C-alpha atoms as an extended CHARMM CRD file, in Angstrom:
* protein
*
       213  EXT
         1         1  GLU       CA            -23.3720000000        4.8090000000       10.0730000000  PROA      1               0.0000000000
         2         2  GLN       CA            -24.8360000000        5.4940000000       13.5250000000  PROA      2               0.0000000000
         3         3  ASN       CA            -22.5970000000        8.4270000000       14.5960000000  PROA      3               0.0000000000
         4         4  PHE       CA            -22.0480000000       10.1710000000       11.2770000000  PROA      4               0.0000000000
         5         5  PRO       CA            -24.8720000000        9.1730000000        8.8930000000  PROA      5               0.0000000000
         6         6  GLU       CA            -24.2420000000       12.3340000000        6.7080000000  PROA      6               0.0000000000
         7         7  PHE       CA            -20.8940000000       10.8630000000        5.5620000000  PROA      7               0.0000000000
         8         8  VAL       CA            -22.3650000000        7.6110000000        4.2920000000  PROA      8               0.0000000000
         9         9  ARG       CA            -25.2730000000        8.9890000000        2.1740000000  PROA      9               0.0000000000
        10        10  VAL       CA            -23.3820000000        8.2410000000       -1.0420000000  PROA      10              0.0000000000
        11        11  ARG       CA            -21.9030000000        4.7750000000       -0.8270000000  PROA      11              0.0000000000
        12        12  PRO       CA            -18.8650000000        3.7570000000       -3.0140000000  PROA      12              0.0000000000
        13        13  LEU       CA            -19.6830000000        0.7890000000       -5.2820000000  PROA      13              0.0000000000
        14        14  ILE       CA            -17.4640000000       -1.7620000000       -6.9930000000  PROA      14              0.0000000000
        15        15  LEU       CA            -17.8030000000       -1.1270000000      -10.6660000000  PROA      15              0.0000000000
        16        16  CYS       CA            -15.3900000000       -3.5470000000      -12.0360000000  PROA      16              0.0000000000
        17        17  ASN       CA            -12.9650000000       -6.2980000000      -11.0890000000  PROA      17              0.0000000000
        18        18  TYR       CA             -9.7920000000       -7.2460000000      -12.7360000000  PROA      18              0.0000000000
        19        19  GLU       CA             -8.5090000000      -10.6790000000      -12.0780000000  PROA      19              0.0000000000
        20        20  THR       CA             -5.0340000000      -11.9220000000      -13.3460000000  PROA      20              0.0000000000
        21        21  ILE       CA             -2.5440000000      -14.5790000000      -12.6600000000  PROA      21              0.0000000000
        22        22  PRO       CA             -2.3060000000      -15.4770000000       -8.9840000000  PROA      22              0.0000000000
        23        23  GLY       CA              0.7540000000      -13.9510000000       -7.3740000000  PROA      23              0.0000000000
        24        24  LEU       CA              0.8960000000      -10.7380000000       -9.3710000000  PROA      24              0.0000000000
        25        25  VAL       CA              1.2380000000       -7.7110000000       -7.2680000000  PROA      25              0.0000000000
        26        26  PHE       CA             -0.3220000000       -4.3420000000       -8.4760000000  PROA      26              0.0000000000
        27        27  ASN       CA              2.2810000000       -1.5960000000       -8.3290000000  PROA      27              0.0000000000
        28        28  GLY       CA              0.2750000000        1.0270000000      -10.2700000000  PROA      28              0.0000000000
        29        29  VAL       CA             -2.9410000000        1.7980000000      -12.0620000000  PROA      29              0.0000000000
        30        30  CYS       CA             -3.2300000000        4.8680000000      -14.3990000000  PROA      30              0.0000000000
        31        31  TYR       CA             -6.7550000000        5.7290000000      -15.3550000000  PROA      31              0.0000000000
        32        32  HSD       CA             -7.2080000000        9.1480000000      -16.8000000000  PROA      32              0.0000000000
        33        33  HSD       CA            -10.5520000000       10.5350000000      -17.6560000000  PROA      33              0.0000000000
        34        34  GLY       CA            -11.2250000000       10.6670000000      -21.3350000000  PROA      34              0.0000000000
        35        35  GLY       CA             -8.0950000000        8.7500000000      -22.1680000000  PROA      35              0.0000000000
        36        36  GLU       CA             -8.0590000000        6.0290000000      -24.7930000000  PROA      36              0.0000000000
        37        37  VAL       CA             -5.8810000000        3.5560000000      -22.9260000000  PROA      37              0.0000000000
        38        38  ASN       CA             -5.5970000000        2.6770000000      -19.2020000000  PROA      38              0.0000000000
        39        39  TYR       CA             -2.5120000000        1.1810000000      -17.8220000000  PROA      39              0.0000000000
        40        40  VAL       CA             -1.9260000000       -1.4840000000      -15.1030000000  PROA      40              0.0000000000
        41        41  LEU       CA              1.6580000000       -2.3470000000      -13.8100000000  PROA      41              0.0000000000
        42        42  GLN       CA              2.2250000000       -5.6830000000      -12.0520000000  PROA      42              0.0000000000
        43        43  THR       CA              5.0940000000       -7.5810000000      -10.6650000000  PROA      43              0.0000000000
        44        44  LYS       CA              5.6260000000      -11.3920000000       -9.9710000000  PROA      44              0.0000000000
        45        45  GLY       CA              8.4410000000      -12.9610000000       -7.9690000000  PROA      45              0.0000000000
        46        46  ILE       CA              9.4530000000      -16.3300000000       -9.4840000000  PROA      46              0.0000000000
        47        47  GLU       CA             11.3300000000      -18.7110000000       -7.2100000000  PROA      47              0.0000000000
        48        48  LYS       CA             14.2510000000      -20.3020000000       -9.0940000000  PROA      48              0.0000000000
        49        49  PRO       CA             14.4550000000      -24.1930000000       -8.7450000000  PROA      49              0.0000000000
        50        50  THR       CA             17.0480000000      -25.4080000000       -6.2710000000  PROA      50              0.0000000000
        51        51  ALA       CA             19.6710000000      -27.5370000000       -7.8600000000  PROA      51              0.0000000000
        52        52  ALA       CA             22.4360000000      -29.3860000000       -6.1830000000  PROA      52              0.0000000000
        53        53  VAL       CA             25.8380000000      -28.0850000000       -7.1900000000  PROA      53              0.0000000000
        54        54  THR       CA             28.8410000000      -29.8500000000       -5.8790000000  PROA      54              0.0000000000
        55        55  ALA       CA             31.8080000000      -27.7660000000       -4.8790000000  PROA      55              0.0000000000
        56        56  LYS       CA             35.3230000000      -28.7860000000       -6.2370000000  PROA      56              0.0000000000
        57        57  GLU       CA             37.0290000000      -28.6240000000       -2.9180000000  PROA      57              0.0000000000
        58        58  SER       CA             34.4990000000      -30.6510000000       -0.9820000000  PROA      58              0.0000000000
        59        59  ASP       CA             31.7060000000      -32.9590000000       -1.4650000000  PROA      59              0.0000000000
        60        60  HSD       CA             28.8560000000      -30.9370000000       -0.0160000000  PROA      60              0.0000000000
        61        61  SER       CA             26.1380000000      -29.5490000000       -2.2800000000  PROA      61              0.0000000000
        62        62  ILE       CA             25.4030000000      -25.8380000000       -2.6350000000  PROA      62              0.0000000000
        63        63  PRO       CA             21.8460000000      -24.9710000000       -3.3540000000  PROA      63              0.0000000000
        64        64  SER       CA             21.1700000000      -22.5930000000       -6.2580000000  PROA      64              0.0000000000
        65        65  GLY       CA             17.8090000000      -20.7830000000       -5.8120000000  PROA      65              0.0000000000
        66        66  GLY       CA             16.6310000000      -17.2140000000       -5.0910000000  PROA      66              0.0000000000
        67        67  THR       CA             13.9040000000      -15.0850000000       -6.5800000000  PROA      67              0.0000000000
        68        68  VAL       CA             13.7450000000      -13.4660000000       -9.9030000000  PROA      68              0.0000000000
        69        69  TYR       CA             11.1760000000      -10.7630000000      -10.7760000000  PROA      69              0.0000000000
        70        70  LYS       CA              9.1190000000      -10.2040000000      -13.8290000000  PROA      70              0.0000000000
        71        71  SER       CA              6.9560000000       -7.1230000000      -14.3780000000  PROA      71              0.0000000000
        72        72  VAL       CA              4.1210000000       -6.5750000000      -16.8370000000  PROA      72              0.0000000000
        73        73  LEU       CA              2.7970000000       -3.2990000000      -18.1140000000  PROA      73              0.0000000000
        74        74  VAL       CA             -0.6280000000       -3.7530000000      -19.7810000000  PROA      74              0.0000000000
        75        75  GLY       CA             -2.6380000000       -0.9880000000      -21.5510000000  PROA      75              0.0000000000
        76        76  PHE       CA             -6.4030000000       -1.4800000000      -21.9280000000  PROA      76              0.0000000000
        77        77  LYS       CA             -8.5230000000        0.1150000000      -24.4970000000  PROA      77              0.0000000000
        78        78  PHE       CA            -11.2100000000        2.2860000000      -22.9860000000  PROA      78              0.0000000000
        79        79  ASP       CA            -14.7570000000        1.9430000000      -24.5140000000  PROA      79              0.0000000000
        80        80  PRO       CA            -16.9040000000        5.0460000000      -23.9770000000  PROA      80              0.0000000000
        81        81  ALA       CA            -20.0150000000        2.8460000000      -24.6910000000  PROA      81              0.0000000000
        82        82  ASP       CA            -19.1680000000        0.6650000000      -21.6380000000  PROA      82              0.0000000000
        83        83  PRO       CA            -17.4420000000        3.0190000000      -19.1930000000  PROA      83              0.0000000000
        84        84  VAL       CA            -17.9430000000        0.5850000000      -16.2690000000  PROA      84              0.0000000000
        85        85  SER       CA            -15.5520000000       -1.9920000000      -17.6410000000  PROA      85              0.0000000000
        86        86  LEU       CA            -12.2780000000       -0.1960000000      -17.4910000000  PROA      86              0.0000000000
        87        87  PHE       CA            -10.0920000000       -3.2630000000      -18.3310000000  PROA      87              0.0000000000
        88        88  GLN       CA            -11.3190000000       -4.7750000000      -21.5830000000  PROA      88              0.0000000000
        89        89  GLU       CA             -9.4010000000       -5.2450000000      -24.8270000000  PROA      89              0.0000000000
        90        90  LYS       CA             -5.5600000000       -5.2450000000      -24.3830000000  PROA      90              0.0000000000
        91        91  ALA       CA             -3.8650000000       -2.7160000000      -26.4980000000  PROA      91              0.0000000000
        92        92  VAL       CA             -0.3600000000       -2.7230000000      -25.0810000000  PROA      92              0.0000000000
        93        93  ASN       CA              1.5050000000       -5.5750000000      -23.4150000000  PROA      93              0.0000000000
        94        94  LYS       CA              5.1970000000       -5.0890000000      -22.2560000000  PROA      94              0.0000000000
        95        95  THR       CA              7.3010000000       -7.1990000000      -19.9580000000  PROA      95              0.0000000000
        96        96  PHE       CA             10.4020000000       -6.5860000000      -17.9700000000  PROA      96              0.0000000000
        97        97  ASP       CA             13.0900000000       -8.5040000000      -16.1780000000  PROA      97              0.0000000000
        98        98  LEU       CA             13.0520000000       -6.1150000000      -13.2650000000  PROA      98              0.0000000000
        99        99  LYS       CA             10.8080000000       -5.5650000000      -10.2710000000  PROA      99              0.0000000000
       100       100  ALA       CA              8.4620000000       -2.7060000000      -10.9710000000  PROA      100             0.0000000000
       101       101  ARG       CA              7.7650000000       -0.1580000000       -8.3380000000  PROA      101             0.0000000000
       102       102  SER       CA              5.8600000000        2.8680000000       -9.5490000000  PROA      102             0.0000000000
       103       103  LEU       CA              3.8540000000        4.1500000000      -12.6400000000  PROA      103             0.0000000000
       104       104  GLU       CA              2.9030000000        7.5710000000      -13.7130000000  PROA      104             0.0000000000
       105       105  TYR       CA              1.0370000000        8.9390000000      -16.6680000000  PROA      105             0.0000000000
       106       106  PHE       CA              1.5810000000       12.4610000000      -17.9080000000  PROA      106             0.0000000000
       107       107  PRO       CA             -1.3920000000       13.3190000000      -20.2380000000  PROA      107             0.0000000000
       108       108  LEU       CA              0.0400000000       16.7040000000      -21.3600000000  PROA      108             0.0000000000
       109       109  ALA       CA              2.9700000000       14.9920000000      -23.2010000000  PROA      109             0.0000000000
       110       110  ALA       CA              1.3760000000       11.5330000000      -23.4840000000  PROA      110             0.0000000000
       111       111  ILE       CA              4.2430000000        9.9470000000      -21.7290000000  PROA      111             0.0000000000
       112       112  LEU       CA              4.3590000000        6.9520000000      -19.2440000000  PROA      112             0.0000000000
       113       113  ILE       CA              7.0070000000        6.7400000000      -16.5750000000  PROA      113             0.0000000000
       114       114  VAL       CA              7.9260000000        3.4170000000      -14.9290000000  PROA      114             0.0000000000
       115       115  GLY       CA             10.1170000000        3.0290000000      -11.9790000000  PROA      115             0.0000000000
       116       116  PHE       CA             11.9490000000       -0.1550000000      -11.0920000000  PROA      116             0.0000000000
       117       117  SER       CA             14.3440000000       -1.4910000000       -8.5380000000  PROA      117             0.0000000000
       118       118  HSD       CA             17.9560000000       -0.5030000000       -8.7290000000  PROA      118             0.0000000000
       119       119  GLY       CA             16.9660000000        3.1110000000       -9.4320000000  PROA      119             0.0000000000
       120       120  ILE       CA             16.0780000000        2.4590000000      -13.0900000000  PROA      120             0.0000000000
       121       121  ILE       CA             13.4250000000        4.6340000000      -14.8760000000  PROA      121             0.0000000000
       122       122  SER       CA             11.9190000000        3.8370000000      -18.2750000000  PROA      122             0.0000000000
       123       123  VAL       CA              9.9930000000        6.5060000000      -20.2280000000  PROA      123             0.0000000000
       124       124  TYR       CA              7.5530000000        5.6690000000      -22.9780000000  PROA      124             0.0000000000
       125       125  LYS       CA              5.5740000000        7.9620000000      -25.2840000000  PROA      125             0.0000000000
       126       126  GLU       CA              2.1300000000        7.0390000000      -26.6970000000  PROA      126             0.0000000000
       127       127  GLU       CA              2.0650000000        6.8860000000      -30.4860000000  PROA      127             0.0000000000
       128       128  ARG       CA             -0.2150000000        5.5030000000      -33.1320000000  PROA      128             0.0000000000
       129       129  ALA       CA              0.6580000000        2.8800000000      -35.8500000000  PROA      129             0.0000000000
       130       130  ASN       CA              0.4140000000        4.3440000000      -39.2960000000  PROA      130             0.0000000000
       131       131  LYS       CA             -1.7750000000        1.7250000000      -40.9180000000  PROA      131             0.0000000000
       132       132  THR       CA             -3.7380000000        0.2390000000      -38.0830000000  PROA      132             0.0000000000
       133       133  ASN       CA             -3.8430000000        3.3160000000      -35.8550000000  PROA      133             0.0000000000
       134       134  GLU       CA             -3.2720000000        1.0680000000      -32.8980000000  PROA      134             0.0000000000
       135       135  PRO       CA             -1.8410000000        2.5780000000      -29.7670000000  PROA      135             0.0000000000
       136       136  LEU       CA              1.9250000000        1.9110000000      -29.3880000000  PROA      136             0.0000000000
       137       137  LEU       CA              4.3820000000        2.7130000000      -26.6250000000  PROA      137             0.0000000000
       138       138  LEU       CA              7.7280000000        3.9950000000      -27.9150000000  PROA      138             0.0000000000
       139       139  ASN       CA             10.7390000000        3.9870000000      -25.5180000000  PROA      139             0.0000000000
       140       140  VAL       CA             11.8780000000        7.5960000000      -25.1080000000  PROA      140             0.0000000000
       141       141  ALA       CA             14.6020000000        6.9760000000      -22.4160000000  PROA      141             0.0000000000
       142       142  LYS       CA             15.9850000000        4.5540000000      -19.8910000000  PROA      142             0.0000000000
       143       143  PHE       CA             18.3380000000        5.7570000000      -17.2790000000  PROA      143             0.0000000000
       144       144  LYS       CA             19.5920000000        5.0600000000      -13.7260000000  PROA      144             0.0000000000
       145       145  ALA       CA             18.2320000000        7.9310000000      -11.4660000000  PROA      145             0.0000000000
       146       146  THR       CA             19.2130000000        6.6110000000       -8.0170000000  PROA      146             0.0000000000
       147       147  SER       CA             21.0870000000        3.8600000000       -6.3800000000  PROA      147             0.0000000000
       148       148  ASP       CA             18.1080000000        2.4370000000       -4.6020000000  PROA      148             0.0000000000
       149       149  ARG       CA             14.6480000000        1.3710000000       -5.8490000000  PROA      149             0.0000000000
       150       150  VAL       CA             12.3000000000        3.9020000000       -7.1900000000  PROA      150             0.0000000000
       151       151  THR       CA              9.3250000000        4.4350000000       -4.9990000000  PROA      151             0.0000000000
       152       152  LYS       CA              7.6720000000        7.5180000000       -6.6090000000  PROA      152             0.0000000000
       153       153  THR       CA              8.0040000000        9.8480000000       -9.6720000000  PROA      153             0.0000000000
       154       154  LEU       CA              6.4410000000       13.2040000000      -10.1330000000  PROA      154             0.0000000000
       155       155  VAL       CA              6.2800000000       15.3780000000      -13.2700000000  PROA      155             0.0000000000
       156       156  ASN       CA              6.6970000000       19.2260000000      -12.9210000000  PROA      156             0.0000000000
       157       157  SER       CA              5.5680000000       20.4320000000      -16.3310000000  PROA      157             0.0000000000
       158       158  ALA       CA              6.1460000000       24.0960000000      -15.5030000000  PROA      158             0.0000000000
       159       159  ARG       CA              9.7880000000       23.3170000000      -15.0340000000  PROA      159             0.0000000000
       160       160  SER       CA             10.1630000000       20.2530000000      -17.4090000000  PROA      160             0.0000000000
       161       161  GLU       CA             11.4640000000       18.3470000000      -14.4790000000  PROA      161             0.0000000000
       162       162  LEU       CA             10.9520000000       14.7830000000      -13.2170000000  PROA      162             0.0000000000
       163       163  TYR       CA             11.3150000000       14.2560000000       -9.4860000000  PROA      163             0.0000000000
       164       164  VAL       CA             12.2650000000       10.7480000000       -8.4240000000  PROA      164             0.0000000000
       165       165  VAL       CA             12.0710000000        9.4610000000       -4.9340000000  PROA      165             0.0000000000
       166       166  GLY       CA             13.7870000000        6.4160000000       -3.6140000000  PROA      166             0.0000000000
       167       167  ARG       CA             13.9110000000        4.7240000000       -0.0500000000  PROA      167             0.0000000000
       168       168  SER       CA             16.1160000000        7.5820000000        1.2720000000  PROA      168             0.0000000000
       169       169  ASN       CA             15.3540000000       11.2720000000        2.0090000000  PROA      169             0.0000000000
       170       170  LYS       CA             16.9560000000       12.3640000000       -1.2280000000  PROA      170             0.0000000000
       171       171  LEU       CA             14.9060000000       13.7640000000       -4.0560000000  PROA      171             0.0000000000
       172       172  LYS       CA             16.4780000000       13.4630000000       -7.5050000000  PROA      172             0.0000000000
       173       173  VAL       CA             15.6890000000       16.2870000000       -9.9500000000  PROA      173             0.0000000000
       174       174  VAL       CA             15.7770000000       15.0480000000      -13.6300000000  PROA      174             0.0000000000
       175       175  ASP       CA             15.8990000000       17.3490000000      -16.5980000000  PROA      175             0.0000000000
       176       176  MET       CA             13.2130000000       15.9910000000      -18.9890000000  PROA      176             0.0000000000
       177       177  THR       CA             14.8950000000       17.4920000000      -22.0650000000  PROA      177             0.0000000000
       178       178  THR       CA             18.0230000000       15.4200000000      -21.6020000000  PROA      178             0.0000000000
       179       179  TRP       CA             16.8450000000       12.7990000000      -19.0920000000  PROA      179             0.0000000000
       180       180  THR       CA             19.7390000000       13.4000000000      -16.7480000000  PROA      180             0.0000000000
       181       181  VAL       CA             19.9600000000       14.0760000000      -13.0130000000  PROA      181             0.0000000000
       182       182  ARG       CA             20.2980000000       17.9170000000      -12.6530000000  PROA      182             0.0000000000
       183       183  GLU       CA             20.5010000000       17.9900000000       -8.8810000000  PROA      183             0.0000000000
       184       184  VAL       CA             19.8470000000       16.2580000000       -5.5840000000  PROA      184             0.0000000000
       185       185  VAL       CA             17.6530000000       17.7140000000       -2.7650000000  PROA      185             0.0000000000
       186       186  LYS       CA             17.5350000000       16.3230000000        0.7050000000  PROA      186             0.0000000000
       187       187  ILE       CA             14.2950000000       16.4970000000        2.4930000000  PROA      187             0.0000000000
       188       188  GLY       CA             14.1280000000       15.8340000000        6.1990000000  PROA      188             0.0000000000
       189       189  THR       CA             16.4250000000       13.3460000000        7.8210000000  PROA      189             0.0000000000
       190       190  GLY       CA             14.2890000000       10.1360000000        7.2980000000  PROA      190             0.0000000000
       191       191  PRO       CA             12.8920000000        8.3540000000        4.1720000000  PROA      191             0.0000000000
       192       192  ILE       CA             10.2810000000       10.1540000000        2.2000000000  PROA      192             0.0000000000
       193       193  LEU       CA              6.9540000000        8.5020000000        2.7740000000  PROA      193             0.0000000000
       194       194  GLY       CA              4.7210000000       10.6730000000        0.6590000000  PROA      194             0.0000000000
       195       195  ILE       CA              5.1830000000       13.5260000000       -1.7170000000  PROA      195             0.0000000000
       196       196  ALA       CA              3.0030000000       15.6530000000       -4.0150000000  PROA      196             0.0000000000
       197       197  ILE       CA              3.4770000000       18.6670000000       -6.1960000000  PROA      197             0.0000000000
       198       198  GLU       CA              1.2210000000       21.5030000000       -7.6840000000  PROA      198             0.0000000000
       199       199  PRO       CA              3.3390000000       22.9610000000      -10.6710000000  PROA      199             0.0000000000
       200       200  SER       CA              0.8000000000       25.7800000000      -11.2310000000  PROA      200             0.0000000000
       201       201  LEU       CA              1.4080000000       27.0610000000       -7.6350000000  PROA      201             0.0000000000
       202       202  ASP       CA              5.0560000000       26.0700000000       -7.6090000000  PROA      202             0.0000000000
       203       203  LEU       CA              4.2190000000       24.2610000000       -4.3740000000  PROA      203             0.0000000000
       204       204  GLY       CA              5.3530000000       20.8410000000       -3.0150000000  PROA      204             0.0000000000
       205       205  VAL       CA              4.3010000000       18.8310000000        0.0710000000  PROA      205             0.0000000000
       206       206  SER       CA              6.1330000000       15.9490000000        1.5650000000  PROA      206             0.0000000000
       207       207  CYS       CA              6.1530000000       13.8930000000        4.7330000000  PROA      207             0.0000000000
       208       208  THR       CA              9.1980000000       11.9110000000        6.0390000000  PROA      208             0.0000000000
       209       209  GLU       CA              9.7520000000        9.0600000000        8.4430000000  PROA      209             0.0000000000
       210       210  ASP       CA             11.0560000000       11.3200000000       11.0160000000  PROA      210             0.0000000000
       211       211  GLY       CA              7.5280000000       12.7390000000       11.4230000000  PROA      211             0.0000000000
       212       212  LYS       CA              8.0170000000       16.0400000000        9.5310000000  PROA      212             0.0000000000
       213       213  LEU       CA              5.5940000000       17.4640000000        7.0330000000  PROA      213             0.0000000000
């Protein structure tokens, strides 16, 4: 404020808060201007209770515990009359027995792409119920794109391709007509930390852990 007052003339304000069950981690929020539904993706780790299991060969107990993950995809109706409250009436509520990692909405085709652990991708298309005209998410495809967890997905509409990034330096190119991996492209020598594309310019930008842009 003292050294660069010109940068703080317009202050960002908190317009809304969304509180949910304690322990849920937000992995993605999709808000698209003019859209009817806004989506929130969350994950929660649940500790399994430890039970004493006695081994047959000996008398010592083996603890059975660990963590299982539940993910929730919630779609909230957007009310133009109250644009400040982004998260209001629930329209969609889906749960998964996987750890969610990424969320992307592609408005041109009205599809939602969810990335999970173990390299699994789920693709949903927005539809409307015939009688009630309520928004629905229909499962279009579910496939394994990589051996590791999905950290980022990008849609290239000009090429009808889906780009999937995991924790390595490999970019998986998925054909969106068949939902199969078409090719694998290596970028840099370290894991991909960030990636963006601009289909209209046929241009992509990425940064990797080895310091390369």
